[in-house]
Amino acid sequence: MKETSLRAILPDHELVRMYEQMVLCREFEESCAEQYTKGHITGFLHLYSGQEAVAVGSTHALHKDDYILSAYREHAQAIVRGAEPRRVMAELFGKATGICKGKGGSMHLFAPELAFMGGYAIVGGQFPIAVGLAFASKFRKEGRIAACFFGDGAVNQGTFHESLNWARLWELPVLFVCENNAYGIGTSVERSSALADIHKRTCGYDIPSVRVDGMDVMAVHAAVKWGAEWVREQNRPYLIEALTYRFRGHSMADPGKYRSAAEVELWKARDPLPAFAIRLIEEGIVTQAELGAIKQESIAIVQEAVTFAEESPWPEDGSVWEDIYA
Amino acid sequence: MPEMTYRDALNLALKEEMRRDPSIVVWGEDVALYEGSFKVSRGLLAEFGEERVLDTPISENTIIGVAVGAAMGGLRPVAELMTVNFALLAMDQIIDHMTKIRYMFGGQVNLPMVIRAPGGGGSQLAAQHSQSLETYFMHAPGMRVAYPATPADAKGLLKTAIRDNNPVMFLEHELLYNSKGEVPDDPESLVPFGKCDVKRSGTDITIVAYARMTILALQAAEELAKENISCEVVDLRTLAPLDAETFVASVKKTGRAVVVEECWKTCGLGGEIATRIYDGCFDSLRAPVRRVSGLDVPMPYSRKLEKLCIPQVADIVAVVKETMAAKY
Ligand SMILES: Cc1ncc(C[n+]2csc(CCOP(=O)(O)OP(=O)(O)O)c2C)c(N)n1
Ligand SMILES: [Mg+2]
């Protein structure tokens, strides 16, 4: 079967934009690793390298005002939604110019003006919040849906099941997107879930679902496009399970010894960036030279972000008492 | 006595107890194959096998609830919460079930179980991962709460916890795992619950502390000694039962007290300790009891701000000096 041509799906400029964002996210994350090693970024740092197709494919299939929520591996989700890389980097440095004034750090990005409703570090914490946002949207007849991203490890929290039931019962527009990267820290899906086919776990709640190749940005885009429109029209939840992989350890502190080198190599061979680049070239949407320019441009953006973060001031001591109450 | 880290002392306590008693089982997120996110369960799976050392799904309330059931069924579970922050997801099984079952059922059943939970702040893990929740557990009757400061206490207290027929919340400080100290190698050397340890004797003022705050208090005492202020440092070791007798006796001797607590100040355990001191030796006090506490704010990420939120040695030194200078 011949694949549908990319041009039949999206205009050239958007396809190129998607590729640019995937490259930017990769460069951003790799730079974070370097800044962590230098001691500029501290605390927990969970990188997204390998999973870019999910954030980029999804975000381009959602409306700009649809809510997005995620866990703690969320730099890319925020940046693709429109957060400035320099302000995200400044947050990671703990500087006053950070997207949350240095109070949140890597795991807690937030940008309400972009409908990016947060990175949460308690596994499963975001599920009911997404349901609540969907309720508010429906109540106020805003027509926005809540896209809730989470990992494969999160589906064994009570909040996952309670939120699925709730969203279906109250008929709320929530799009659940599971980024199944095969592990929750060192525990594989098979070792933590009685039913490893995560998308099938919605059947107890009468919620339809689908599994997609999370290394293929256009497959994710297609699934989210369809799913989001269904959710919007039906006012009902839907779940997408995207099969993906993180190229690095769980966090910078994890050497990742529980995965064989062969397994990691197998997934790296399916790297979503070159896979998409090849299709763009094959269809004549970009040239090899343009790909090189995109990479250089991303490196420049990330370098500028690091310089901005380095040169930014630390928060004032007094700010520790600010923002507690409205 | 061999020298070892707090982490290895805990690990040794687990191994010794598991060798002694085959009814001890260990479970939690990533405790088996991954050997614990702080590597406290290193080597357990290899030595005791997958029947006794089990990885669980990320389901904290159920991790504790299943331990409650297993304890009821005759086992001695040691459940690990990856960090104490996630105890908040398990508060229903901890508070509503674990601490009440014995009493509510007229004393007909014991729950010999331990919850191990690393916690505390200081690593820029931000608001959801840096909490000091010790007071939450002390507040509820029906469980023991231990929180060691040194490798020797870590080993001795964990062994006592495992042998105790009551549920025990066993807290460990994340920043102490690499700290070193001498640890008795006798498998029958235990540290009793409900006994403070005077970690440094002194005559001018008593500093009451626990866990990492004890280590900071000892450093502060060292600095203050240079200025001829003699501090007695009393380490609580168990927060429940709380050995007021020992710290009250110390304050009777010194006449002054400072309590150091990592948790939020409002309703923090320092308030409880101050009250016990007032109740026990009001007449002997030469100055009001002062508290050095965590700031009443959700922990900020930025290391510059985080430092302001957690008691530092300099803060203890300053408050001790103020207490010494106070004239009443
Ligand atoms: C309630 C809770 N329990 C445990 C943790 C510790 N923890 C952080 S990430 C993680 C694994 C989550 O895996 P998954 O949902 O698959 O997300 P991934 O990291 O793979 O993106 C665990 C157990 C936590 N943060 N919150
Ligand atoms: Mg995962």
XYZ file of C-alpha atoms and ligand atoms in Angstrom:
681
model
C 0.000 0.000 0.000
C 1.378 3.364 -0.932
C 1.544 5.938 1.830
C -0.563 9.029 1.367
C 1.638 11.892 0.250
C 2.445 14.359 2.984
C 1.244 17.232 0.825
C -2.215 15.728 0.727
C -2.333 16.089 4.507
C -0.693 19.394 5.358
C 0.774 22.364 3.500
C 4.539 22.420 2.949
C 5.231 25.180 5.423
C 3.513 23.322 8.239
C 5.338 20.099 7.465
C 8.635 21.963 7.534
C 7.633 23.674 10.740
C 6.951 20.297 12.328
C 10.356 19.058 11.343
C 11.994 22.233 12.645
C 10.297 21.752 15.971
C 11.400 18.151 16.261
C 14.979 19.201 15.649
C 14.688 22.109 18.051
C 13.386 19.843 20.799
C 16.189 17.363 20.267
C 18.831 20.099 20.348
C 17.208 21.653 23.393
C 17.226 18.386 25.324
C 20.784 17.505 24.391
C 21.865 20.961 25.491
C 20.030 20.461 28.800
C 22.052 17.308 29.362
C 25.215 19.317 28.870
C 24.064 22.091 31.200
C 23.163 19.496 33.819
C 26.638 17.999 33.611
C 28.054 21.481 34.104
C 25.911 21.961 37.193
C 23.814 24.782 35.746
C 20.679 22.663 35.800
C 20.091 20.778 39.035
C 17.416 18.556 40.546
C 15.667 15.988 38.383
C 16.028 16.274 34.624
C 13.970 13.954 32.409
C 14.741 14.310 28.734
C 12.399 13.742 25.813
C 14.891 12.717 23.121
C 13.316 9.984 21.007
C 9.708 10.931 21.748
C 9.546 14.141 19.649
C 7.059 12.742 17.147
C 4.426 12.547 19.877
C 4.568 16.159 21.059
C 4.948 17.589 17.555
C 2.407 15.343 15.817
C -0.156 15.951 18.552
C 0.231 19.667 18.986
C -0.177 20.288 15.260
C -3.387 18.296 15.263
C -4.940 20.206 18.168
C -6.513 23.634 18.141
C -4.299 26.337 19.562
C -6.582 26.884 22.529
C -7.051 23.213 23.392
C -5.586 22.530 26.785
C -2.413 20.487 27.081
C -1.253 18.847 30.304
C 1.720 16.610 30.796
C 3.979 15.005 33.368
C 7.573 15.958 34.209
C 9.121 15.038 30.832
C 7.472 18.074 29.331
C 10.027 20.544 27.948
C 9.157 19.606 24.379
C 5.406 19.767 24.975
C 5.791 23.322 26.259
C 8.173 24.465 23.532
C 6.159 22.982 20.676
C 3.079 24.690 22.091
C 4.952 27.974 21.817
C 6.901 28.516 25.031
C 10.089 30.452 24.339
C 13.107 28.150 24.591
C 15.076 30.890 26.381
C 12.487 31.213 29.122
C 12.244 27.446 29.509
C 16.034 27.239 29.767
C 16.055 30.070 32.297
C 13.519 28.124 34.353
C 15.798 25.113 34.300
C 18.637 27.322 35.504
C 16.403 28.550 38.353
C 16.537 32.149 37.171
C 14.017 34.928 37.723
C 13.340 35.170 33.974
C 12.169 31.553 33.874
C 8.699 30.664 32.687
C 7.668 30.082 36.335
C 10.147 32.579 37.858
C 12.510 29.759 38.822
C 9.981 28.280 41.216
C 9.037 25.217 39.219
C 12.128 23.979 37.408
C 12.296 21.251 34.787
C 9.296 19.270 35.999
C 6.883 22.161 36.419
C 6.544 24.289 33.298
C 3.323 26.246 32.871
C 2.069 28.727 30.280
C -1.648 29.492 30.573
C -1.536 32.004 27.694
C -0.645 29.018 25.492
C -3.206 26.758 27.185
C -0.257 24.722 28.390
C -1.621 23.789 31.785
C 1.376 22.287 33.376
C 3.960 19.683 34.009
C 3.218 17.553 37.060
C 5.717 15.431 38.967
C 3.300 13.252 40.880
C 2.655 10.342 38.549
C -1.034 10.460 37.645
C -1.636 13.880 39.170
C -2.660 15.443 35.877
C -5.590 13.123 35.051
C -8.330 14.653 37.202
C -7.065 18.156 36.453
C -7.532 17.485 32.741
C -11.050 16.251 33.453
C -11.733 19.447 35.388
C -10.470 21.640 32.555
C -12.688 19.749 30.125
C -15.627 20.282 32.463
C -14.946 24.022 32.613
C -14.651 24.208 28.843
C -17.924 22.371 28.324
C -19.665 24.398 31.018
C -18.539 27.653 29.430
C -19.238 26.329 25.923
C -15.707 27.106 24.787
C -15.324 24.168 22.446
C -11.806 23.418 23.635
C -10.749 19.944 24.569
C -8.215 18.885 27.182
C -5.324 16.802 25.847
C -3.792 14.901 28.719
C -0.361 13.339 28.120
C 1.009 10.678 30.448
C 3.388 7.745 30.588
C 2.813 4.021 30.529
C 3.629 3.892 34.234
C 0.824 6.268 35.117
C -1.983 3.950 34.046
C -1.773 1.976 37.272
C -2.656 4.932 39.438
C -6.196 5.105 40.687
C -6.573 8.577 39.197
C -6.248 7.133 35.684
C -9.190 4.812 36.159
C -11.241 7.270 38.147
C -10.697 9.946 35.509
C -11.590 7.677 32.585
C -14.813 6.717 34.303
C -15.581 10.303 35.233
C -14.900 11.748 31.796
C -17.159 9.172 30.166
C -19.883 9.492 32.802
C -20.080 13.270 32.567
C -19.415 13.232 28.824
C -16.385 15.469 28.873
C -14.013 16.345 26.029
C -10.755 14.790 27.210
C -8.208 13.316 24.843
C -5.980 10.939 26.792
C -2.608 10.417 25.108
C -0.372 7.732 26.571
C 3.280 8.092 25.642
C 4.196 4.456 26.022
C 7.994 4.445 26.036
C 8.022 0.889 27.356
C 9.329 1.696 30.837
C 8.422 3.498 34.020
C 11.933 4.145 35.329
C 13.388 0.601 35.320
C 10.152 -1.368 35.167
C 8.865 -2.455 31.779
C 5.201 -2.269 30.888
C 4.981 -6.070 30.900
C 6.270 -6.113 34.466
C 3.865 -3.456 35.741
C 0.606 -3.854 33.832
C -1.565 -6.969 33.851
C -2.773 -5.977 30.401
C 0.177 -4.532 28.548
C -1.971 -3.295 25.670
C -2.648 -0.007 27.359
C -5.172 1.238 24.816
C -7.401 -1.742 25.616
C -7.713 -0.683 29.214
C -10.422 1.833 28.330
C -12.974 -0.824 27.422
C -14.133 -1.060 31.017
C -15.239 2.539 30.703
C -16.818 2.394 27.255
C -14.166 4.691 25.829
C -12.819 4.038 22.334
C -9.088 4.006 21.805
C -6.356 3.372 19.285
C -2.671 2.482 19.250
C -0.292 4.326 16.926
C 3.356 4.322 16.002
C 4.716 7.073 18.192
C 7.941 7.267 16.207
C 6.031 8.424 13.136
C 5.028 12.040 13.445
C 2.401 11.801 10.702
C 0.810 8.714 12.255
C 0.520 10.555 15.557
C -0.821 13.592 13.736
C -3.490 11.552 11.969
C -4.607 9.782 15.134
C -4.784 12.953 17.191
C -6.510 14.860 14.402
C -9.219 12.245 14.186
C -9.396 11.689 17.930
C -9.522 15.359 18.852
C -12.326 16.085 16.406
C -14.304 13.109 17.647
C -13.852 14.252 21.238
C -14.907 17.782 20.311
C -17.993 16.709 18.411
C -19.131 13.965 20.758
C -18.119 15.633 24.019
C -16.679 12.315 25.036
C -13.250 11.006 25.996
C -10.946 9.096 23.665
C -7.570 7.510 24.257
C -4.522 7.239 22.038
C -1.573 5.044 22.931
C 1.582 6.122 21.096
C 4.363 3.550 21.103
C 7.617 5.393 21.532
C 10.970 5.202 23.279
C 13.228 7.462 25.275
C 16.769 7.376 23.985
C 18.245 8.416 27.323
C 17.823 7.112 30.847
C 14.705 7.875 32.869
C 16.424 10.960 34.250
C 20.004 12.156 34.188
C 20.591 10.061 37.308
C 19.654 6.809 35.563
C 22.307 4.841 33.675
C 19.530 2.702 32.180
C 21.110 -0.691 32.780
C 17.774 -2.495 32.558
C 17.657 -2.062 28.762
C 19.911 -4.062 26.478
C 22.160 -2.164 24.093
C 20.545 -4.083 21.241
C 17.083 -2.901 22.264
C 18.205 0.714 22.470
C 19.907 0.469 19.075
C 16.810 -1.031 17.527
C 14.755 1.939 18.633
C 17.435 4.455 17.706
C 17.321 3.044 14.211
C 13.710 4.237 14.204
C 14.647 7.762 15.296
C 11.652 9.924 14.317
C 13.811 12.807 13.069
C 15.689 11.179 10.185
C 12.605 9.099 9.386
C 10.572 12.261 8.813
C 13.457 14.010 7.039
C 13.652 11.215 4.498
C 9.981 11.532 3.675
C 10.255 15.308 3.350
C 13.138 14.926 0.937
C 11.524 12.118 -1.034
C 8.497 14.262 -1.640
C 10.628 17.241 -2.556
C 9.380 19.351 0.317
C 12.873 20.198 1.560
C 16.384 19.809 0.219
C 19.346 18.303 2.004
C 20.823 21.780 2.279
C 17.677 23.082 3.927
C 17.807 20.276 6.465
C 21.323 21.360 7.382
C 20.166 24.941 7.742
C 17.298 23.851 10.009
C 19.743 22.103 12.292
C 22.051 25.111 12.407
C 19.131 27.383 13.161
C 18.035 25.141 16.054
C 21.529 25.053 17.490
C 21.614 28.844 17.368
C 18.248 29.146 19.129
C 19.356 26.790 21.881
C 22.699 28.532 22.289
C 20.949 31.842 22.607
C 18.633 30.274 25.213
C 21.603 29.098 27.257
C 23.273 32.508 27.085
C 20.034 34.162 28.111
C 19.671 31.757 31.053
C 23.273 32.246 32.121
C 23.047 36.009 32.013
C 19.654 36.219 33.694
C 19.442 37.306 37.339
C 18.664 34.958 40.192
C 15.286 35.498 41.846
C 15.248 38.031 44.689
C 15.243 36.411 48.122
C 11.948 38.116 48.932
C 10.231 36.312 46.067
C 10.243 33.158 48.151
C 7.204 34.578 49.962
C 5.417 35.652 46.783
C 2.841 33.651 44.803
C 1.573 31.537 47.702
C -1.867 33.163 47.862
C -3.951 35.108 45.359
C 33.195 -1.478 64.109
C 33.140 -1.242 60.326
C 32.521 2.124 58.708
C 29.739 2.292 56.191
C 27.240 4.645 54.585
C 23.709 5.258 55.815
C 22.532 3.552 52.599
C 24.650 0.449 53.207
C 23.640 0.332 56.861
C 19.973 0.212 55.847
C 20.762 -2.375 53.225
C 22.566 -4.514 55.784
C 19.686 -4.228 58.230
C 17.283 -5.485 55.556
C 19.557 -8.374 54.633
C 20.220 -9.460 58.209
C 16.549 -9.384 59.096
C 15.490 -11.182 55.932
C 18.046 -13.909 56.637
C 16.718 -14.273 60.157
C 13.016 -14.263 59.386
C 11.597 -15.825 56.207
C 8.250 -14.079 56.706
C 9.788 -10.734 55.754
C 8.879 -9.634 52.229
C 9.908 -6.438 50.463
C 8.040 -4.587 47.746
C 7.741 -1.202 46.129
C 8.324 0.647 42.876
C 11.624 -0.389 41.314
C 12.927 -2.062 44.481
C 13.757 -5.444 42.953
C 15.337 -5.412 39.496
C 16.399 -1.768 39.694
C 17.489 -2.236 43.330
C 15.700 0.854 44.559
C 15.792 4.361 43.275
C 18.328 5.173 46.015
C 19.845 1.664 45.831
C 18.905 0.770 49.397
C 17.625 -2.623 48.231
C 20.812 -3.491 46.359
C 21.381 -7.244 46.207
C 18.053 -8.185 47.778
C 16.537 -9.730 44.668
C 19.725 -11.696 44.013
C 19.859 -13.081 47.533
C 16.200 -13.580 48.413
C 14.577 -14.125 45.027
C 11.459 -12.822 43.401
C 9.118 -14.469 45.870
C 10.297 -12.154 48.621
C 11.471 -9.087 46.703
C 8.898 -7.666 44.341
C 8.481 -4.734 42.000
C 5.052 -3.146 42.094
C 3.057 -0.966 39.741
C 2.985 2.775 40.465
C 0.012 2.470 42.810
C 0.996 3.859 46.196
C -2.261 3.480 48.049
C -2.366 -0.153 47.036
C 1.324 -0.733 47.808
C 0.485 0.104 51.414
C -2.928 -1.541 51.463
C -1.533 -4.823 50.192
C 1.121 -4.636 52.895
C -1.625 -4.152 55.478
C -3.378 -7.254 54.194
C -0.199 -9.295 54.052
C 0.668 -8.276 57.604
C -2.823 -9.310 58.680
C -2.187 -12.607 56.915
C 0.953 -13.416 58.867
C 3.807 -11.831 56.927
C 6.154 -8.993 57.835
C 6.088 -6.717 54.808
C 8.578 -3.913 54.314
C 6.991 -1.659 51.707
C 9.041 1.077 50.113
C 7.510 4.317 48.971
C 9.922 5.636 46.375
C 9.838 8.944 48.244
C 7.815 10.148 51.187
C 6.028 12.629 48.927
C 4.032 9.742 47.503
C 2.799 8.815 50.970
C 0.230 11.509 50.298
C -1.338 9.209 47.705
C -1.357 6.421 50.269
C -2.713 8.408 53.201
C -5.982 6.525 53.042
C -4.342 3.147 53.619
C -1.822 4.624 56.062
C -4.131 6.700 58.218
C -7.574 5.262 57.584
C -6.523 1.638 57.675
C -3.023 0.850 58.889
C -3.090 2.952 62.041
C -6.666 2.152 63.021
C -7.198 -1.525 62.339
C -5.771 -2.826 65.605
C -7.744 -0.437 67.799
C -10.959 -0.473 65.827
C -11.053 -4.264 65.912
C -10.514 -4.390 69.643
C -6.852 -5.359 69.597
C -7.500 -8.672 67.894
C -4.918 -8.230 65.165
C -1.371 -6.881 64.856
C 0.092 -5.295 61.753
C 3.831 -5.933 61.884
C 4.805 -3.881 58.843
C 7.260 -1.187 57.883
C 6.918 1.593 55.344
C 10.312 2.876 54.235
C 10.220 6.351 52.751
C 13.117 8.592 51.725
C 12.407 12.290 52.038
C 13.541 15.777 52.869
C 14.657 18.662 50.725
C 17.876 20.139 49.464
C 18.330 18.666 45.991
C 16.290 21.177 43.987
C 13.488 18.737 43.357
C 10.889 21.506 43.729
C 7.545 21.622 45.488
C 6.160 18.141 44.849
C 9.368 16.220 45.586
C 11.047 17.997 48.501
C 8.631 17.635 51.352
C 9.280 16.942 55.007
C 6.069 15.267 56.104
C 7.235 13.794 59.421
C 4.712 15.730 61.452
C 1.858 14.269 59.402
C 2.737 10.778 60.605
C 3.464 11.756 64.210
C 0.035 13.292 64.353
C -1.791 9.983 63.963
C -1.900 7.524 66.854
C -1.359 3.885 65.953
C 2.018 3.885 64.263
C 5.640 4.333 65.159
C 7.745 6.911 63.341
C 11.526 6.585 63.133
C 13.903 9.004 61.378
C 17.604 8.213 61.858
C 20.492 10.666 61.574
C 23.477 8.329 61.439
C 24.363 5.024 59.775
C 24.461 3.226 63.140
C 21.006 4.458 64.074
C 19.742 3.715 60.581
C 20.706 0.087 60.940
C 19.649 -0.370 64.538
C 16.327 1.405 64.152
C 15.370 -0.371 60.934
C 15.982 -3.726 62.598
C 13.820 -2.696 65.539
C 11.170 -1.467 63.112
C 11.055 -4.799 61.315
C 10.799 -6.732 64.592
C 8.157 -4.434 66.067
C 4.614 -5.764 66.017
C 3.237 -2.316 65.207
C 3.176 -0.509 61.885
C 6.248 1.688 61.511
C 6.767 4.648 59.242
C 10.500 4.553 58.683
C 11.773 7.807 57.228
C 15.176 8.181 55.602
C 16.821 11.425 54.573
C 17.860 11.543 50.930
C 20.862 13.749 51.660
C 22.198 11.333 54.286
C 22.464 8.218 52.117
C 26.134 8.823 51.361
C 27.084 9.917 54.878
C 29.450 7.566 56.658
C 29.850 6.322 60.190
C 30.737 3.342 62.306
C 28.067 0.673 62.449
C 27.960 -2.318 64.821
C 28.211 -5.551 62.873
C 26.535 -7.679 65.523
C 23.182 -8.701 64.002
C 21.621 -8.539 67.443
C 22.659 -4.947 68.079
C 19.424 -2.984 67.929
C 18.506 0.616 68.669
C 15.393 0.870 70.829
C 12.386 2.982 69.892
C 11.441 5.842 72.202
C 14.959 6.657 73.317
C 16.617 9.907 72.278
C 20.349 9.869 71.839
C 22.480 12.634 73.312
C 24.838 13.039 70.370
C 26.914 15.726 72.055
C 26.993 16.721 75.708
C 27.002 20.336 76.737
C 26.025 22.641 79.542
C 24.708 25.954 78.165
C 21.888 25.052 75.825
C 20.049 22.020 74.431
C 19.476 21.642 70.706
C 16.748 19.109 69.964
C 16.842 17.780 66.408
C 16.282 14.696 64.250
C 17.596 13.145 61.038
C 19.588 15.574 58.872
C 18.834 18.420 61.288
C 20.863 16.534 63.924
C 23.869 16.595 61.626
C 23.452 20.341 61.087
C 22.969 20.863 64.837
C 26.239 19.039 65.510
C 28.026 21.264 63.006
C 26.486 24.322 64.628
C 27.563 23.070 68.067
C 31.110 22.699 66.781
C 31.123 26.325 65.605
C 29.521 27.577 68.790
C 32.101 25.768 70.899
C 34.694 28.090 69.381
C 32.771 30.949 70.948
C 32.562 29.148 74.273
C 28.938 28.188 73.969
C 28.513 24.595 75.070
C 25.635 22.884 73.269
C 24.030 19.594 74.114
C 22.604 17.978 70.976
C 19.703 15.601 71.544
C 18.707 13.462 68.579
C 15.100 12.288 68.769
C 15.673 9.169 66.611
C 12.010 8.177 66.904
C 9.340 10.832 66.621
C 6.724 8.379 67.875
C 7.128 7.291 70.556
C 8.593 10.642 71.546
C 11.075 10.422 74.386
C 10.332 13.699 76.139
C 12.021 12.451 79.282
C 15.486 12.659 77.770
C 15.211 16.092 76.202
C 13.404 17.528 79.215
C 16.186 16.226 81.467
C 18.702 17.895 79.184
C 16.877 21.235 79.278
C 16.582 21.009 83.057
C 20.344 20.895 83.086
C 21.076 23.604 80.493
C 18.095 25.912 81.040
C 17.768 26.757 77.364
C 16.450 24.992 74.273
C 16.352 25.375 70.515
C 14.426 22.907 68.364
C 15.479 22.333 64.761
C 12.919 20.942 62.333
C 13.071 20.598 58.564
C 9.297 20.590 58.156
C 7.017 23.590 57.792
C 6.879 25.616 60.984
C 3.121 25.931 61.351
C 1.960 22.921 63.371
C 5.429 21.430 62.914
C 6.822 18.969 65.420
C 8.948 21.731 66.974
C 5.777 23.170 68.482
C 5.026 19.824 70.099
C 8.536 19.543 71.496
C 8.493 23.086 72.845
C 5.218 22.310 74.618
C 6.677 19.170 76.152
C 9.613 21.247 77.388
C 7.311 23.873 78.893
C 5.240 21.116 80.503
C 8.273 19.276 81.794
C 10.613 21.992 83.032
C 9.117 25.468 82.821
C 10.803 26.364 86.091
C 14.249 25.520 84.803
C 13.992 27.638 81.629
C 16.133 30.750 81.429
C 14.839 31.739 77.988
C 11.870 30.901 75.777
C 12.235 27.824 73.591
C 13.107 28.872 70.047
C 12.521 26.995 66.795
C 14.564 26.838 63.602
C 12.130 25.557 60.980
C 11.466 25.117 57.316
C 9.772 28.151 55.782
C 6.015 27.950 55.408
C 6.134 27.908 51.603
C 5.905 25.170 48.947
C 9.526 24.388 48.092
C 10.834 26.551 45.229
C 13.110 24.915 42.634
C 15.737 27.608 42.278
C 18.636 26.671 44.493
C 19.004 30.250 45.643
C 15.459 30.224 47.013
C 15.505 26.626 48.187
C 18.351 27.382 50.566
C 16.223 29.973 52.319
C 13.504 27.405 52.965
C 15.569 24.740 54.734
C 17.330 25.341 58.069
C 21.057 25.959 57.572
C 23.900 25.678 60.088
C 24.172 29.470 60.174
C 20.503 29.753 61.135
C 20.998 27.393 64.063
C 24.119 29.262 65.181
C 22.262 32.577 65.054
C 19.227 31.375 66.995
C 21.388 29.693 69.644
C 23.324 32.932 70.115
C 20.112 34.939 70.390
C 18.787 32.501 72.960
C 22.031 32.718 74.928
C 21.931 36.517 74.836
C 18.295 36.800 75.862
C 17.886 38.290 79.341
C 14.796 37.472 81.382
C 2.968 9.219 42.643
C 4.349 9.007 42.205
N 4.928 7.823 42.419
C 6.194 7.613 42.041
C 6.911 8.603 41.431
C 8.334 8.371 41.026
N 8.410 8.247 39.590
C 8.728 9.304 38.839
S 8.640 8.964 37.240
C 8.182 7.386 37.504
C 7.935 6.471 36.348
C 6.824 6.927 35.491
O 6.836 6.249 34.304
P 5.940 6.650 33.057
O 4.594 7.064 33.530
O 6.005 5.541 32.107
O 6.621 7.954 32.459
P 8.036 8.131 31.735
O 8.991 8.538 32.802
O 8.399 6.853 31.093
O 7.859 9.251 30.773
C 8.114 7.137 38.863
C 7.780 5.836 39.466
C 6.271 9.837 41.239
N 6.911 10.876 40.693
N 5.003 10.011 41.613
Mg 7.248 5.273 30.473
